[in-house]
Amino acid sequence: MQVTRAVPLHVEVDNTLGGRWTSLRTARREWLWHRHDEARSRAAPGVPFVDVGGLEECVPTVRGVPDHGDAWSRPWDETGVVCPEFLLRRRIESKDGAVIADYELTAEPGYRFVWAAHALLDVSPDAHLVAPKGTPVLITDPEPVLREWPAGLSTLGPDDGTAVGAVLESGQIRVVDGDHRLDMHIECVDQPVSVALWRNLRGWPEDEPYRSVGVEPMLGRTFDRDDVTRPVVVVPESGIVRWRLTFTAFEDLLDLQPGSTVR
């Protein structure tokens, strides 16, 4: 008999540069992928994005200018970060084993932005994604095309030399890797939510390609806040947008004998 149970998640962040999430783990596994690049420690506002994995806070854009946003390259304090056009506050806590992050962005009414929890995951080639069948998904590379989930994107490997970006019009998704599951859920009243996917199976960059799998809860439904064809967040008259990101982990226990106790 198989039993699925929720298991506690633990999180660590680095506020010295970018407020990056450096660990999202259970007792049995780490979910976040990492790579080393010395340029990350020297990053400054306006420079091209330096990909070292983990979970980066990308706001007010992902693609476009500034590259991957204006928050990842700045020092944070315990409550958030001050950028020229906005103030972003973040509070992360654990509740019943889940990791919950509450956000508040303050800017001029009418300010347009997108935000992504740019999470790069350490998953095996057998991992796959679960989302409602038929959900609209915009595949952005190499040319934009609108499809329905799964659209060939639900499996995450093995490496085949491709790199595809996509935006799934859903506020939740499940990552399944063996007997481990990670649920992601994004909530924001009166604003568009989605999940961005970056399925890089050693197809990018051209000179030294590596594997990186991004499953990224988003506000907005495009990678670029200047995209006028797709929904983005527009700050209301109050000047404040609030949203919540929740991660919940589960494990499947196999061959559990009848009458035994899950501890």
Coordinates of C-alpha atoms in Angstrom, one line a residue:
M1 CA 0.0 0.0 0.0
Q2 CA 1.2 3.5 -0.8
V3 CA 0.7 6.4 1.5
T4 CA 1.3 10.1 0.6
R5 CA 2.1 12.4 3.5
A6 CA 3.0 16.1 3.8
V7 CA 6.6 16.7 5.1
P8 CA 8.1 19.8 6.6
L9 CA 10.0 22.2 4.3
H10 CA 12.9 24.3 5.4
V11 CA 14.1 27.5 3.7
E12 CA 17.3 29.6 3.8
V13 CA 17.8 33.0 2.1
D14 CA 20.8 35.2 1.4
N15 CA 20.0 38.9 1.8
T16 CA 23.5 40.2 1.1
L17 CA 22.8 40.2 -2.6
G18 CA 19.3 39.8 -4.1
G19 CA 17.4 38.1 -1.3
R20 CA 18.1 34.8 -3.1
W21 CA 16.6 31.6 -1.7
T22 CA 19.6 29.3 -1.3
S23 CA 17.8 26.2 0.1
L24 CA 14.3 24.7 0.0
R25 CA 14.6 21.3 1.5
T26 CA 13.0 18.5 3.3
A27 CA 14.7 16.0 5.6
R28 CA 15.4 13.8 2.6
R29 CA 16.2 16.1 -0.3
E30 CA 17.2 19.6 -1.6
W31 CA 14.8 21.0 -4.2
L32 CA 16.9 24.0 -5.4
W33 CA 19.7 23.5 -8.0
H34 CA 22.9 25.5 -7.9
R35 CA 25.9 26.3 -10.1
H36 CA 29.1 28.3 -9.3
D37 CA 29.9 31.6 -11.0
E38 CA 32.3 34.1 -9.4
A39 CA 30.6 37.0 -11.3
R40 CA 27.5 36.6 -9.0
S41 CA 29.3 38.1 -6.0
R42 CA 30.3 41.2 -8.1
A43 CA 26.9 41.8 -9.6
A44 CA 25.6 45.4 -9.6
P45 CA 22.3 47.0 -10.8
G46 CA 22.0 47.0 -14.5
V47 CA 24.5 44.2 -15.3
P48 CA 23.4 41.1 -17.3
F49 CA 21.9 38.3 -15.1
V50 CA 24.3 35.9 -13.5
D51 CA 22.7 32.4 -13.2
V52 CA 23.8 30.6 -10.0
G53 CA 20.5 28.8 -9.4
G54 CA 18.5 28.8 -6.2
L55 CA 15.3 31.0 -6.3
E56 CA 15.8 34.6 -7.5
E57 CA 13.3 37.4 -7.0
C58 CA 12.8 38.7 -10.5
V59 CA 10.9 42.0 -10.6
P60 CA 9.8 44.3 -12.4
T61 CA 10.6 42.1 -15.4
V62 CA 12.3 38.8 -16.3
R63 CA 13.3 39.4 -19.9
G64 CA 13.8 42.9 -21.2
V65 CA 15.5 45.7 -19.2
P66 CA 16.9 45.3 -16.6
D67 CA 17.8 41.7 -17.3
H68 CA 15.9 39.5 -14.8
G69 CA 14.7 42.6 -13.0
D70 CA 16.2 45.2 -10.6
A71 CA 16.0 43.3 -7.3
W72 CA 18.4 40.3 -7.8
S73 CA 21.5 42.5 -8.0
R74 CA 20.8 44.7 -4.9
P75 CA 21.4 44.1 -1.2
W76 CA 18.3 43.3 0.8
D77 CA 17.6 43.7 4.5
E78 CA 15.4 41.4 6.6
T79 CA 12.2 42.9 5.2
G80 CA 12.9 43.5 1.6
V81 CA 14.6 45.8 -1.0
V82 CA 14.4 49.4 -2.2
C83 CA 14.6 49.9 -5.9
P84 CA 14.4 53.2 -7.9
E85 CA 10.8 52.6 -9.0
F86 CA 9.3 50.5 -6.2
L87 CA 9.6 49.1 -2.7
L88 CA 9.3 45.3 -2.3
R89 CA 8.6 43.8 1.1
R90 CA 8.8 40.0 1.8
R91 CA 8.0 37.9 4.8
I92 CA 8.8 34.1 4.8
E93 CA 7.4 31.8 7.4
S94 CA 6.6 28.1 8.0
K95 CA 3.1 27.0 8.8
D96 CA 2.1 23.3 9.3
G97 CA 5.3 22.4 7.4
A98 CA 4.6 24.5 4.3
V99 CA 6.8 27.5 3.4
I100 CA 4.7 30.7 2.9
A101 CA 6.1 33.9 1.5
D102 CA 3.9 37.1 1.6
Y103 CA 4.9 40.0 -0.6
E104 CA 4.0 43.7 -0.8
L105 CA 5.1 46.0 -3.6
T106 CA 4.6 49.7 -3.4
A107 CA 4.8 51.9 -6.5
E108 CA 3.0 54.7 -8.3
P109 CA -0.5 53.8 -9.4
G110 CA -0.4 52.6 -13.0
Y111 CA 3.1 51.1 -12.6
R112 CA 3.4 48.0 -14.8
F113 CA 5.4 45.0 -13.7
V114 CA 5.8 41.2 -13.7
W115 CA 7.3 39.2 -10.9
A116 CA 8.7 35.7 -10.9
A117 CA 9.9 33.4 -8.2
H118 CA 12.7 32.2 -10.5
A119 CA 13.1 28.8 -9.0
L120 CA 15.7 26.4 -10.6
L121 CA 15.1 22.9 -9.4
D122 CA 17.4 20.0 -8.8
V123 CA 15.3 17.2 -10.4
S124 CA 16.1 14.0 -12.2
P125 CA 15.4 13.2 -15.9
D126 CA 12.4 11.2 -14.7
A127 CA 10.7 14.2 -13.1
H128 CA 7.5 15.6 -14.5
L129 CA 5.0 18.4 -14.0
V130 CA 1.3 18.1 -13.1
A131 CA -1.2 20.8 -14.1
P132 CA -4.8 20.8 -15.3
K133 CA -5.0 19.3 -18.8
G134 CA -6.1 21.9 -21.4
T135 CA -4.8 24.9 -19.5
P136 CA -3.6 27.5 -22.0
V137 CA 0.2 27.7 -22.2
L138 CA 2.2 30.2 -24.2
I139 CA 5.4 28.7 -25.6
T140 CA 7.7 31.6 -26.1
D141 CA 10.7 30.0 -27.8
P142 CA 11.7 30.0 -30.6
E143 CA 8.5 31.9 -31.6
P144 CA 5.4 32.6 -29.5
V145 CA 2.6 30.1 -30.0
L146 CA -0.4 29.4 -27.7
R147 CA -1.1 25.7 -26.9
E148 CA -2.9 23.6 -24.3
W149 CA -1.2 21.8 -21.5
P150 CA 0.7 19.6 -21.5
A151 CA 1.9 20.6 -25.0
G152 CA 5.0 18.3 -24.7
L153 CA 6.3 20.2 -21.6
S154 CA 5.3 18.0 -18.7
T155 CA 8.4 15.8 -18.8
L156 CA 11.8 17.3 -17.8
G157 CA 14.4 15.1 -19.3
P158 CA 16.7 13.5 -20.4
D159 CA 18.9 16.2 -22.0
D160 CA 18.2 16.6 -25.7
G161 CA 20.0 19.9 -26.5
T162 CA 16.8 22.0 -26.4
A163 CA 15.8 25.1 -24.4
V164 CA 12.2 26.2 -24.2
G165 CA 10.4 29.0 -22.2
A166 CA 6.7 28.9 -21.6
V167 CA 4.0 30.5 -19.5
L168 CA 1.2 28.4 -18.1
E169 CA -2.0 30.2 -17.3
S170 CA -2.5 28.6 -13.9
G171 CA -1.8 29.7 -10.3
Q172 CA -0.6 26.2 -9.2
I173 CA 1.6 23.4 -10.4
R174 CA 3.0 20.1 -9.0
V175 CA 6.6 18.8 -9.5
V176 CA 6.9 15.0 -9.1
D177 CA 10.3 13.4 -8.9
G178 CA 10.3 9.8 -7.8
D179 CA 8.5 9.5 -4.5
H180 CA 8.9 13.3 -3.8
R181 CA 6.4 16.0 -4.7
L182 CA 6.5 19.8 -4.5
D183 CA 3.4 21.9 -4.9
M184 CA 3.6 25.6 -5.8
H185 CA 0.6 28.0 -5.4
I186 CA 0.5 31.7 -6.1
E187 CA -2.4 33.9 -5.1
C188 CA -3.0 37.6 -5.9
V189 CA -6.4 39.4 -5.8
D190 CA -7.4 41.1 -9.0
Q191 CA -4.1 40.5 -10.8
P192 CA -3.0 37.9 -13.4
V193 CA -1.1 34.9 -12.1
S194 CA 0.8 32.1 -13.9
V195 CA 3.6 29.7 -13.8
A196 CA 6.7 30.2 -16.0
L197 CA 8.7 27.2 -17.2
W198 CA 12.3 27.2 -18.3
R199 CA 13.1 23.8 -19.7
N200 CA 16.8 24.0 -20.6
L201 CA 18.0 20.5 -21.4
R202 CA 21.6 21.6 -22.3
G203 CA 20.3 23.8 -25.1
W204 CA 21.5 27.2 -23.6
P205 CA 23.8 29.1 -23.7
E206 CA 25.2 28.2 -27.1
D207 CA 28.9 28.4 -26.1
E208 CA 28.7 26.3 -22.8
P209 CA 25.2 24.8 -22.5
Y210 CA 24.2 23.3 -19.2
R211 CA 21.0 21.8 -17.7
S212 CA 18.6 24.0 -15.8
V213 CA 15.0 23.5 -15.1
G214 CA 12.9 26.5 -13.9
V215 CA 9.4 26.2 -12.5
E216 CA 8.5 29.8 -11.6
P217 CA 5.3 31.1 -10.0
M218 CA 4.6 34.5 -11.5
L219 CA 2.5 37.6 -11.5
G220 CA 1.6 38.5 -15.0
R221 CA 1.5 36.2 -18.0
T222 CA 4.6 37.3 -20.0
F223 CA 8.3 37.4 -19.3
D224 CA 8.6 41.1 -20.3
R225 CA 6.6 43.9 -18.6
D226 CA 6.8 45.9 -21.9
D227 CA 4.8 43.2 -23.7
V228 CA 1.5 44.9 -24.6
T229 CA -0.1 41.7 -26.0
R230 CA -0.2 39.8 -22.7
P231 CA -1.4 40.6 -19.2
V232 CA 0.9 42.2 -16.7
V233 CA 0.4 43.6 -13.2
V234 CA -0.9 47.2 -13.0
V235 CA -0.5 48.9 -9.6
P236 CA -4.0 50.1 -8.5
E237 CA -4.9 53.5 -7.0
S238 CA -3.8 52.4 -3.5
G239 CA -0.2 52.1 -4.8
I240 CA 0.1 48.6 -3.3
V241 CA 0.0 45.0 -4.6
R242 CA 0.1 42.1 -2.2
W243 CA 0.5 38.4 -3.1
R244 CA 1.3 35.0 -1.4
L245 CA 3.5 32.2 -2.6
T246 CA 3.1 28.7 -0.9
F247 CA 5.4 25.7 -1.2
T248 CA 4.2 22.3 0.2
A249 CA 6.2 19.1 0.0
F250 CA 4.9 15.5 0.0
E251 CA 6.5 12.0 0.0
D252 CA 5.1 8.7 -1.1
L253 CA 5.8 5.8 1.3
L254 CA 5.8 2.4 -0.4
D255 CA 4.9 -1.0 0.9
L256 CA 3.5 0.2 4.2
Q257 CA 2.0 -2.7 6.0
P258 CA -1.6 -2.6 7.1
G259 CA -1.9 -1.4 10.7
S260 CA 1.5 0.3 10.8
T261 CA 1.9 3.9 11.8
V262 CA 3.4 6.7 9.7
R263 CA 5.8 8.7 11.9

